[in-house]
Short mmCIF file of N, CA and C in Angstrom, two decimals:
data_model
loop_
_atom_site.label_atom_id
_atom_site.label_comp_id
_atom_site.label_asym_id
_atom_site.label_seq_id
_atom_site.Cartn_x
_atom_site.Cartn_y
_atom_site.Cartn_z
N UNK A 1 183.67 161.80 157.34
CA UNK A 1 184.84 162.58 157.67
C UNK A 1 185.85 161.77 158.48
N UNK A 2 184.96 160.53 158.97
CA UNK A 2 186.41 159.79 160.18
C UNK A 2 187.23 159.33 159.08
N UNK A 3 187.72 158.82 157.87
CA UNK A 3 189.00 158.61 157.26
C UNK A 3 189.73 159.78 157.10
N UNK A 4 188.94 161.04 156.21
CA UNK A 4 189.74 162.32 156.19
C UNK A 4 190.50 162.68 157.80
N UNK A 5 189.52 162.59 158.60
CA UNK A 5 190.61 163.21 159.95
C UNK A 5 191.66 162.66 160.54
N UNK A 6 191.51 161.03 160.11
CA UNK A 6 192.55 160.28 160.77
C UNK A 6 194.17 160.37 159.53
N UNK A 7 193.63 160.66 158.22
CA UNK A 7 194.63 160.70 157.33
C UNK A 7 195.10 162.18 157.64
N UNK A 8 194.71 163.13 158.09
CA UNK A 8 195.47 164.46 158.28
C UNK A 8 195.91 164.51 159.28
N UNK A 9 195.54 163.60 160.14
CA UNK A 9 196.29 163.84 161.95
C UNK A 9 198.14 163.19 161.22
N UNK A 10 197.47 161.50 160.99
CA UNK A 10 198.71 161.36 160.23
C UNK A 10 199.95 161.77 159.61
N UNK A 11 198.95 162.79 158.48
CA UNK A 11 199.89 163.35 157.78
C UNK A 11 200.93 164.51 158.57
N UNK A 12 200.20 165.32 159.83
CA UNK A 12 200.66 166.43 160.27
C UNK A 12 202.10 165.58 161.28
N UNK A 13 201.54 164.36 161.30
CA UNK A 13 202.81 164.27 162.47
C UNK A 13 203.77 163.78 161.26
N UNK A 14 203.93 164.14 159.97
CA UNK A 14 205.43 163.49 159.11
C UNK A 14 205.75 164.80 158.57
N UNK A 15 205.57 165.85 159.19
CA UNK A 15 206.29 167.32 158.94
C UNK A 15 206.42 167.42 157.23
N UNK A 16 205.31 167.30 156.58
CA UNK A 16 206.01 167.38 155.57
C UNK A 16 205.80 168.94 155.06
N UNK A 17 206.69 169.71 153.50
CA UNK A 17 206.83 170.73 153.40
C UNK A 17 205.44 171.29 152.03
N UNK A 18 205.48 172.53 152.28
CA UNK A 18 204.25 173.22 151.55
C UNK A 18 204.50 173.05 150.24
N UNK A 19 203.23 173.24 149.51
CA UNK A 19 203.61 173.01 148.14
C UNK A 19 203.91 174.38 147.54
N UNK A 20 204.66 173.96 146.34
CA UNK A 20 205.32 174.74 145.70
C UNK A 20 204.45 175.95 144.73
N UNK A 21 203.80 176.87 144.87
CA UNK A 21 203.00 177.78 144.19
C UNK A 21 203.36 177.73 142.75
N UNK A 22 204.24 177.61 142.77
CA UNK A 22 204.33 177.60 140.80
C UNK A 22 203.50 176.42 140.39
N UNK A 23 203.26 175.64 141.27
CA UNK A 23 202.74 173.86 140.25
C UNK A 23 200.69 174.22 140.34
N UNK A 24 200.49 175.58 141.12
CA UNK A 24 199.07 175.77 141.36
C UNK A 24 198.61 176.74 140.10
N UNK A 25 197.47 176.06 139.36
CA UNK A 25 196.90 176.45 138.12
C UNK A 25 195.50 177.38 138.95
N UNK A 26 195.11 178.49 139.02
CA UNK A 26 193.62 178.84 139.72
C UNK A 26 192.73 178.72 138.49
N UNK A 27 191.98 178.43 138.47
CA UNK A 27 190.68 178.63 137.60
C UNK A 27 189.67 179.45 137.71
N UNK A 28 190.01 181.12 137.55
CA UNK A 28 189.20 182.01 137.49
C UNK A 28 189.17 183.11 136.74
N UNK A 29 188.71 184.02 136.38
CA UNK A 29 188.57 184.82 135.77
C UNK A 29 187.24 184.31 134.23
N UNK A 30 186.57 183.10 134.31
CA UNK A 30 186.33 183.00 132.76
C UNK A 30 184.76 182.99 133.53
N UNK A 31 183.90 182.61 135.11
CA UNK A 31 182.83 183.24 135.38
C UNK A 31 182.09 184.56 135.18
N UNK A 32 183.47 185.46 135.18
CA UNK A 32 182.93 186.85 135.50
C UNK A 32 182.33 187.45 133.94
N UNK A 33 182.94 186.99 133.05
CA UNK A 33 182.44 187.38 131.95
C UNK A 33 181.26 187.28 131.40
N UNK A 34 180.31 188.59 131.25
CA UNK A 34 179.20 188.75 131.20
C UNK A 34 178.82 189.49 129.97
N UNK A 35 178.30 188.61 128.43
CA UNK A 35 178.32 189.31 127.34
C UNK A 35 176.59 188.71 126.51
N UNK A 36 176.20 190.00 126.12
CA UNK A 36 174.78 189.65 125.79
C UNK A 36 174.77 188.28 124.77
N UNK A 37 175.74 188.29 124.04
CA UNK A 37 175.75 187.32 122.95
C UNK A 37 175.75 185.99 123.54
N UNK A 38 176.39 185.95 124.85
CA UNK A 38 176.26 184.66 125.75
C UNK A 38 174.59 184.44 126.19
N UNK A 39 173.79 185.27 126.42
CA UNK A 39 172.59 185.22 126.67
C UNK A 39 172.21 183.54 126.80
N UNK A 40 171.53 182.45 127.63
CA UNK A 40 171.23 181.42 126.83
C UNK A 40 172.54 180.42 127.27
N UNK A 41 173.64 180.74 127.55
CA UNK A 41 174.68 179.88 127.80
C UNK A 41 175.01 179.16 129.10
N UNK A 42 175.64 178.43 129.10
CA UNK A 42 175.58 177.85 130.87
C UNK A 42 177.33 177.26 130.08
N UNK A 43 178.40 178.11 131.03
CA UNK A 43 179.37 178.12 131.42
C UNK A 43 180.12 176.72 132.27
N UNK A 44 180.96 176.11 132.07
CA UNK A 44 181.58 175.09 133.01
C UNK A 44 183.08 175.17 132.75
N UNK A 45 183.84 174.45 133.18
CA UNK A 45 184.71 173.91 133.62
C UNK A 45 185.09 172.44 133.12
N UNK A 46 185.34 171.84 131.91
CA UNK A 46 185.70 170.29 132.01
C UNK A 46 186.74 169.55 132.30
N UNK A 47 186.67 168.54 132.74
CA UNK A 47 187.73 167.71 133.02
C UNK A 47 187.47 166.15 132.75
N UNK A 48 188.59 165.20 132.88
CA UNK A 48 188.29 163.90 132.39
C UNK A 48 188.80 163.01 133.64
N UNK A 49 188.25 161.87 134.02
CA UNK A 49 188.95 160.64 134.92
C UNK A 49 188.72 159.57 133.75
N UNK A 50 189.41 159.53 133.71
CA UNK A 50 189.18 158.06 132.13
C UNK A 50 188.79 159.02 131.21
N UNK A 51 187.99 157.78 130.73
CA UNK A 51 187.04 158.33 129.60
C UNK A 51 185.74 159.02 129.97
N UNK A 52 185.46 159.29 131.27
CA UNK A 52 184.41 159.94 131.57
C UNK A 52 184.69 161.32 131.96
N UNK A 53 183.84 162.11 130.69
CA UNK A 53 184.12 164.04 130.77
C UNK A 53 183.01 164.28 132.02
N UNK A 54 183.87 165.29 132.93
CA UNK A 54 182.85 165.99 133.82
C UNK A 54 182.91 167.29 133.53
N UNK A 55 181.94 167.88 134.13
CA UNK A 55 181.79 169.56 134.31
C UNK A 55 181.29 169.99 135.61
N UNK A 56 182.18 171.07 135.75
CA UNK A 56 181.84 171.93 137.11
C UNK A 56 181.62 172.95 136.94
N UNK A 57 180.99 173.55 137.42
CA UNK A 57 180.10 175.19 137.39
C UNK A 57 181.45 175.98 137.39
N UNK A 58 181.48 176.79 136.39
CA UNK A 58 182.61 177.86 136.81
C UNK A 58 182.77 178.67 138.03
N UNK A 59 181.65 178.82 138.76
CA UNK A 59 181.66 179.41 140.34
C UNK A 59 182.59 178.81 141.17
N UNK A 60 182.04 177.48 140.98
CA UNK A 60 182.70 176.56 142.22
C UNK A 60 184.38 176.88 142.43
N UNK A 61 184.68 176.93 143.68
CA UNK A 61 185.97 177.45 144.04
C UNK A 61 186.89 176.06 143.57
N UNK A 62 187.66 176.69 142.76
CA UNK A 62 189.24 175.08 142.11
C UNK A 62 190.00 175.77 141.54
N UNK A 63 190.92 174.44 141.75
CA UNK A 63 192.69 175.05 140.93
C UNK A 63 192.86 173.43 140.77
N UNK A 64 194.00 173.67 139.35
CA UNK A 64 194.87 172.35 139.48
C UNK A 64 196.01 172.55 140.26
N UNK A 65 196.26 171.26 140.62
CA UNK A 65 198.04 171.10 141.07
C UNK A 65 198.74 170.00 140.06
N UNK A 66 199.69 170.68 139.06
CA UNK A 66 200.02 169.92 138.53
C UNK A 66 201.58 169.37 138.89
N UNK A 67 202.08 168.63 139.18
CA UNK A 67 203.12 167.85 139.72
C UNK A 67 202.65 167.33 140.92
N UNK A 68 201.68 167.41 141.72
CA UNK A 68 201.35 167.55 143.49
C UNK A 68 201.86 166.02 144.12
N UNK A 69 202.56 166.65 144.95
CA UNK A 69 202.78 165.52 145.82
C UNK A 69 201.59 165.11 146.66
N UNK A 70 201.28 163.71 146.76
CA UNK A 70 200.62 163.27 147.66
C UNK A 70 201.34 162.13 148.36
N UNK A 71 201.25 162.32 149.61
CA UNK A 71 201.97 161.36 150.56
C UNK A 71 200.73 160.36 151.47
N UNK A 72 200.93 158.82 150.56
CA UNK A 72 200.04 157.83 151.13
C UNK A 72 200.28 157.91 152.51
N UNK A 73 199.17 157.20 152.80
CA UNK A 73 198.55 156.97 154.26
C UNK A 73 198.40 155.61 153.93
N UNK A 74 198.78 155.41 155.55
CA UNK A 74 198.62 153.28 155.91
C UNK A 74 196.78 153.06 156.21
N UNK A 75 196.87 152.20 155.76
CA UNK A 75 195.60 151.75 156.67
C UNK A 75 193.94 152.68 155.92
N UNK A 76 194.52 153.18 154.96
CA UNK A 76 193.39 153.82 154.07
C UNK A 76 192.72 153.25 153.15
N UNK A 77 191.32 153.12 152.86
CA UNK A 77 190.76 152.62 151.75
C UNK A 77 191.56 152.61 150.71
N UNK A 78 191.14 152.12 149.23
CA UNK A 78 192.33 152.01 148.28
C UNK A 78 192.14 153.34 147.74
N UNK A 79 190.51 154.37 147.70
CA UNK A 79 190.32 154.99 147.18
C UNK A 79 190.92 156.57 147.72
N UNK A 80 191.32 156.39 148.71
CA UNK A 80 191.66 157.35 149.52
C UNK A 80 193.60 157.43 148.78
N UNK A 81 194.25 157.93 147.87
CA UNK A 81 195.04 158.48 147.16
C UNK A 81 196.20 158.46 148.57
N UNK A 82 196.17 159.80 149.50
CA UNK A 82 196.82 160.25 150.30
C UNK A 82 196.22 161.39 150.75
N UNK A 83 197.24 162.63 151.42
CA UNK A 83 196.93 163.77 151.50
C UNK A 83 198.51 164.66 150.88
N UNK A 84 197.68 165.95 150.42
CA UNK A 84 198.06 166.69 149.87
C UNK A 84 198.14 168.33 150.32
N UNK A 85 199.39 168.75 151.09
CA UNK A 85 199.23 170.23 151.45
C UNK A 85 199.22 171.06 150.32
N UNK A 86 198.16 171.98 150.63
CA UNK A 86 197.91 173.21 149.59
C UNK A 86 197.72 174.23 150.69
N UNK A 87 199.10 175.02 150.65
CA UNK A 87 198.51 176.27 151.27
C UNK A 87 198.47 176.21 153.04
N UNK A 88 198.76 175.29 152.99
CA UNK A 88 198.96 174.90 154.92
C UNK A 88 197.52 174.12 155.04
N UNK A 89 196.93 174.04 153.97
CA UNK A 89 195.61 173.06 154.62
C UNK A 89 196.15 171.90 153.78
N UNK A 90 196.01 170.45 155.15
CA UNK A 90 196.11 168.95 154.32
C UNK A 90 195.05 168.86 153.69
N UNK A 91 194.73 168.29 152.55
CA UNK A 91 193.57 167.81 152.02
C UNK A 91 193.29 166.54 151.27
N UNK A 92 192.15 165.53 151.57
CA UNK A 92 192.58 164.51 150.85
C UNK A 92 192.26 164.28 149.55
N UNK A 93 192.96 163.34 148.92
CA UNK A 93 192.91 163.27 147.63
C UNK A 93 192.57 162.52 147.39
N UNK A 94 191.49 162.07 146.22
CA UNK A 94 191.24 160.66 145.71
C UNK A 94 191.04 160.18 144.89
N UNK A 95 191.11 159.38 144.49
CA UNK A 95 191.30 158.55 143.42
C UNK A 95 189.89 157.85 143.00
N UNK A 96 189.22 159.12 142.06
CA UNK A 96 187.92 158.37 141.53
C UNK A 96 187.77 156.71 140.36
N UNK A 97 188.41 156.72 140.15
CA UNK A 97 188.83 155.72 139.23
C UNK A 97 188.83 154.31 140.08
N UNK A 98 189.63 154.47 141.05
CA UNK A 98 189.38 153.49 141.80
C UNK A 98 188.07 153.13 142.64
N UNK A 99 187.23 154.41 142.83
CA UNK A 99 185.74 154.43 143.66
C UNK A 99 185.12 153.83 142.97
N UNK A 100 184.87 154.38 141.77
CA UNK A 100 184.10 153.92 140.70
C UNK A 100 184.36 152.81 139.78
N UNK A 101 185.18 151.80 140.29
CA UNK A 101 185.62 150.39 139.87
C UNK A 101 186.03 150.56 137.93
N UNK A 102 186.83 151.95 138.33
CA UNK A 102 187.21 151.66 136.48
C UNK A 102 188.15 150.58 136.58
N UNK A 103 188.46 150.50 135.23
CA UNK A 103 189.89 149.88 135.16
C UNK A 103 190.61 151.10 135.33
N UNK A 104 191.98 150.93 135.38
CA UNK A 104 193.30 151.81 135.47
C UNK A 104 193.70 152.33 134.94
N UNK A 105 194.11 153.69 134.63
CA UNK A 105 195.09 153.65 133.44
C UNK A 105 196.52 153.45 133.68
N UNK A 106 197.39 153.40 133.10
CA UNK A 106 198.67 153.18 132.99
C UNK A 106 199.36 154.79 133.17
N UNK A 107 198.99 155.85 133.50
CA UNK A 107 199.42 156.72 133.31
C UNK A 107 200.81 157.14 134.67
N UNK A 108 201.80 157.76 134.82
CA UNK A 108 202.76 158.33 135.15
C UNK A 108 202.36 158.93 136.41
N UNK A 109 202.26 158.42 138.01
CA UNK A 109 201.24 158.79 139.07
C UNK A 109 202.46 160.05 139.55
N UNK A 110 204.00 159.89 139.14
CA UNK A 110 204.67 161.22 139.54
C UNK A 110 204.24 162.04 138.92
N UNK A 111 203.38 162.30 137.66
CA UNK A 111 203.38 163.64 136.60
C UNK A 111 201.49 163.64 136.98
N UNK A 112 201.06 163.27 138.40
CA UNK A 112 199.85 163.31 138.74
C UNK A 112 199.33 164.78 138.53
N UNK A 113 197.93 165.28 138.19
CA UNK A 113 197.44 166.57 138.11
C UNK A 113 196.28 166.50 139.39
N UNK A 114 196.38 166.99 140.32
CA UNK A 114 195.05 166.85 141.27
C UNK A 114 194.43 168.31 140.95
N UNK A 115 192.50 167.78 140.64
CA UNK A 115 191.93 169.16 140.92
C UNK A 115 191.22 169.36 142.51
N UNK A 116 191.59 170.27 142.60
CA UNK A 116 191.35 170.94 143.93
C UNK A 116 190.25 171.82 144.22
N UNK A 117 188.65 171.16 144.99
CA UNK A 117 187.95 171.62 144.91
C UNK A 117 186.99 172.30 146.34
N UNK A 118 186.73 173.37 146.45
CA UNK A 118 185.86 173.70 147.85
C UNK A 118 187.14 174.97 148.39
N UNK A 119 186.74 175.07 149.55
CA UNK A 119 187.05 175.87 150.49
C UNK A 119 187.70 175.63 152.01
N UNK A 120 188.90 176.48 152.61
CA UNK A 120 189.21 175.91 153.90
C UNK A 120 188.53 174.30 154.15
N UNK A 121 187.68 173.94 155.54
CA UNK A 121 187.82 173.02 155.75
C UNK A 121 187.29 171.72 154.90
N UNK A 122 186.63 172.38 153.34
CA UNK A 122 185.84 171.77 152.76
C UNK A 122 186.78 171.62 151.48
N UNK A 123 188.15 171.63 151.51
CA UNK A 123 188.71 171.58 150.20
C UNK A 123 189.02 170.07 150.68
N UNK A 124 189.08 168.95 148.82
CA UNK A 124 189.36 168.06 148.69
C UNK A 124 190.03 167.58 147.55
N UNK A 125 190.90 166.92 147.09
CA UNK A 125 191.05 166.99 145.47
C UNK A 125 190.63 165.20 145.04
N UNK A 126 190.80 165.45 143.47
CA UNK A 126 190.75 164.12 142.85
C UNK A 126 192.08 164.40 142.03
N UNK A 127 192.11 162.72 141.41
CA UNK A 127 193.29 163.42 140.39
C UNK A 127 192.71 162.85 138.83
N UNK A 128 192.87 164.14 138.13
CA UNK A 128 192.45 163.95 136.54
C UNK A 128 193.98 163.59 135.65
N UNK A 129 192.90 163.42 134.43
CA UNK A 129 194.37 163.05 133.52
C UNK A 129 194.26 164.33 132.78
N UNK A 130 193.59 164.98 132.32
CA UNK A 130 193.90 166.03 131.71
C UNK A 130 193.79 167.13 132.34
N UNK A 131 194.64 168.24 131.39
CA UNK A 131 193.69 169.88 132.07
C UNK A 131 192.39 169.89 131.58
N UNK A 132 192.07 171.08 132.36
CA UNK A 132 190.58 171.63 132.54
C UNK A 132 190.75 172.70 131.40
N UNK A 133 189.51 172.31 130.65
CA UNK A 133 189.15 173.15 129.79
C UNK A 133 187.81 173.49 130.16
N UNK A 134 187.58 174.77 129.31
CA UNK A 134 186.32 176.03 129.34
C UNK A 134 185.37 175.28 128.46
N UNK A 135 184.07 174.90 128.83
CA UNK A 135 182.82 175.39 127.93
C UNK A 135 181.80 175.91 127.98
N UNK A 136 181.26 175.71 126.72
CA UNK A 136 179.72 176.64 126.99
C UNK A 136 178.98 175.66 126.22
N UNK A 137 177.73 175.82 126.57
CA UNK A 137 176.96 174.49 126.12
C UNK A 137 175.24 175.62 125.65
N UNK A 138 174.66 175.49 125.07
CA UNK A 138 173.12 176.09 125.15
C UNK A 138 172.40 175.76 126.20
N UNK A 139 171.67 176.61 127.23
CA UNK A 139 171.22 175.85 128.28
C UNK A 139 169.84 175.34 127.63
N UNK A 140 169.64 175.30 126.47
CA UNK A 140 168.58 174.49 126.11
C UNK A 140 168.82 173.22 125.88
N UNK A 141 170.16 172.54 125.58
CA UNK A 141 170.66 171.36 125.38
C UNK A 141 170.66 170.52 126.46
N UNK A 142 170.59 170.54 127.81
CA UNK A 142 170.46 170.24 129.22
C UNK A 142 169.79 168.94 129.06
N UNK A 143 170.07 167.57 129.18
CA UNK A 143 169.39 166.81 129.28
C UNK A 143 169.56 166.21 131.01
N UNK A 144 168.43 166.72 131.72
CA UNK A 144 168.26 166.10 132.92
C UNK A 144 168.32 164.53 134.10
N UNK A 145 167.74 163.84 132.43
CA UNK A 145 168.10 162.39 133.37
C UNK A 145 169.07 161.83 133.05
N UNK A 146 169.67 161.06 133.58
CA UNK A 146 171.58 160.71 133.10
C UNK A 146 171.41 159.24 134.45
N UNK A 147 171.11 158.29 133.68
CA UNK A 147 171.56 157.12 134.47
C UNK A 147 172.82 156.21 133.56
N UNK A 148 173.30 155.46 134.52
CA UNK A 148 174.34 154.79 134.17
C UNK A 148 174.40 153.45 135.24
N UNK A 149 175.31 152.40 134.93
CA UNK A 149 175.41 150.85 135.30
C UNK A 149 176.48 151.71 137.25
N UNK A 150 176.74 152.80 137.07
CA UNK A 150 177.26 153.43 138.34
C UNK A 150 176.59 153.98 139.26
N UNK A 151 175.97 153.47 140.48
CA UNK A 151 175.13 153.79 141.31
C UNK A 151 176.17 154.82 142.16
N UNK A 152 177.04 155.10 142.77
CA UNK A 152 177.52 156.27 143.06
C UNK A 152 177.75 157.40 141.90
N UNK A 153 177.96 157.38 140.98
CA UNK A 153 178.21 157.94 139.68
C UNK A 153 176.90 158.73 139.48
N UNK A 154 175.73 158.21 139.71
CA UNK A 154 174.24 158.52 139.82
C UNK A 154 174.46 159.35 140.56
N UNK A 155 174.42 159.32 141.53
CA UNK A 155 174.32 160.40 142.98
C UNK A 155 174.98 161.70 142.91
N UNK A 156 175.83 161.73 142.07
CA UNK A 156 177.08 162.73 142.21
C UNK A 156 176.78 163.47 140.74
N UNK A 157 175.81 163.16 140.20
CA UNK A 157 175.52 163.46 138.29
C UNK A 157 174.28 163.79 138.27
N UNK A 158 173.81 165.62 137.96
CA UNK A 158 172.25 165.32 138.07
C UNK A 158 171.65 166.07 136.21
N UNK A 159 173.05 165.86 135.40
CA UNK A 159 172.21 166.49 134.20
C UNK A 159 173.68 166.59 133.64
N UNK A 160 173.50 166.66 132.13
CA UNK A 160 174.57 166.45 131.62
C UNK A 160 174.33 167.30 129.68
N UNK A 161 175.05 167.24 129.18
CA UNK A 161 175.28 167.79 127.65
C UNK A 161 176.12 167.21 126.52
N UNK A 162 175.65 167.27 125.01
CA UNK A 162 176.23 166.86 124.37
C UNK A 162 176.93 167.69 123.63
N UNK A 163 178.32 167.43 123.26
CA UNK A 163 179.00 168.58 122.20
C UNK A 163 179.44 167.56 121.66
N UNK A 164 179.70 167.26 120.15
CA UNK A 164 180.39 166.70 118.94
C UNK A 164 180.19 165.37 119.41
N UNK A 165 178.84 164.46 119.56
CA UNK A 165 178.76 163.40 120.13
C UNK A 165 179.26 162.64 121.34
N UNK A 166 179.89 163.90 121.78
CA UNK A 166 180.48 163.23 123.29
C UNK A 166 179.59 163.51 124.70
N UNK A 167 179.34 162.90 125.42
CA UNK A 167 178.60 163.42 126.53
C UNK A 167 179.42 164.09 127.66
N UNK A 168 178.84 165.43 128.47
CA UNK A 168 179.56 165.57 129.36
C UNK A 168 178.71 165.62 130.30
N UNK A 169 178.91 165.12 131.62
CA UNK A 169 178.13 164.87 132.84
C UNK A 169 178.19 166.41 134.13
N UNK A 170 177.56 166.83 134.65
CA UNK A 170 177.33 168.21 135.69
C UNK A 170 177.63 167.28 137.10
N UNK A 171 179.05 167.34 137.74
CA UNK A 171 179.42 166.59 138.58
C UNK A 171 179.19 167.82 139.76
N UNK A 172 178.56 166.57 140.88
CA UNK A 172 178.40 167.66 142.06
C UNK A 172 179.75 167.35 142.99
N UNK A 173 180.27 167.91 143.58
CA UNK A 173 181.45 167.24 143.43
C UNK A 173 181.51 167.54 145.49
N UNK A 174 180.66 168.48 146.13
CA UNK A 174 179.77 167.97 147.43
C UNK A 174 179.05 166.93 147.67
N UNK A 175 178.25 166.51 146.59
CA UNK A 175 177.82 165.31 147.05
C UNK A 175 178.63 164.19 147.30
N UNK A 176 179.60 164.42 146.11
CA UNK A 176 180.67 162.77 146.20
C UNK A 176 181.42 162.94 147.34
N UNK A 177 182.20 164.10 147.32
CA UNK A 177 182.80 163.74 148.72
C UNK A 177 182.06 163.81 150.09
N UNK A 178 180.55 164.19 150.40
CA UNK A 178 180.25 163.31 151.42
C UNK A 178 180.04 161.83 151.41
N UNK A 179 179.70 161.63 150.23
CA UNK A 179 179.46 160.45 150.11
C UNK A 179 180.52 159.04 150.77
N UNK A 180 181.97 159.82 150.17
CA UNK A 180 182.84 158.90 149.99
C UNK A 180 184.12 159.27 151.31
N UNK A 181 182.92 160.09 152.26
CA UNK A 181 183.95 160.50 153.42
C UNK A 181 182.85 159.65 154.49
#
């Protein structure tokens, strides 16, 4: 938590202004739905950093921000993005791509999408390239062990699924940010 606190003390002394509610996407309403024919299903949330698809439990509290300003901080890891007000809470943002030694993409960092994940003092975002889409997977399809050449990537990944030959990974997305705070 000592980078997050020193990047929000920061940020609070450059007055900057709240974000704009129209650019906040919530992601809810698609948990509550409870239909026998689902019986058997396990519900998520996907999203992409590169080429790597994640999934988050539809419970878990998130929204996108799509346009979001984030205002860098000096003296911050590279992975540490900036911070980002949502709502009167700063929160930091980061840049998994860079944690996880991808390469880059070339993409447009003003037309940035951050997802925004947790609660009061536990909200944090990353920033994806795409929106978040809905799936459903068979929870019999669940394949449990999921290693990769990414030893943080490991830690933060404990089971994952296949749809149309693509893999998608069950990102804990508490673990990474203690990890990476």
């Amino acid at each position: 938590m000592e980078n997050t606190d020193l990047a929000r003390n920061a940020f609070l002394s450059m007055g900057k202004k709240p974000l704009d509610e129209s650019l906040v996407i919530p992601l809810d309403g698609y948990a509550d739905k409870d239909d026998d024919a689902d019986r058997g299903k396990k519900r998520f949330y996907g999203f992409r950093i590169q080429d790597l698809q994640l999934l988050l439990d539809v419970n878990v509290r998130s929204e996108v921000i799509n346009d979001a300003v984030v205002t860098p901080l000096p003296l911050m890891p590279a992975f540490i993005t900036g911070l980002c007000n949502v709502r009167g809470n700063l929160i930091p943002v980061y840049d998994m791509q860079e944690k996880l030694a991808m390469e880059k993409s070339s993409s447009d960092r003003s037309k940035r999408k951050i997802l925004v994940l947790g609660e009061g003092e536990n909200m944090a975002g990353i920033e994806i390239q795409d929106m978040v889409v809905k799936l459903e997977f068979d929870e019999q399809d669940i394949q449990r062990e999921v290693l990769s050449d990414n030893q943080l990537f490991d830690q933060c990944v404990s089971y994952s699924y296949k749809q149309n030959g693509s893999n998608w990974f069950g990102f804990d997305y508490e673990k990474l940010f203690e990890i990476v705070d």
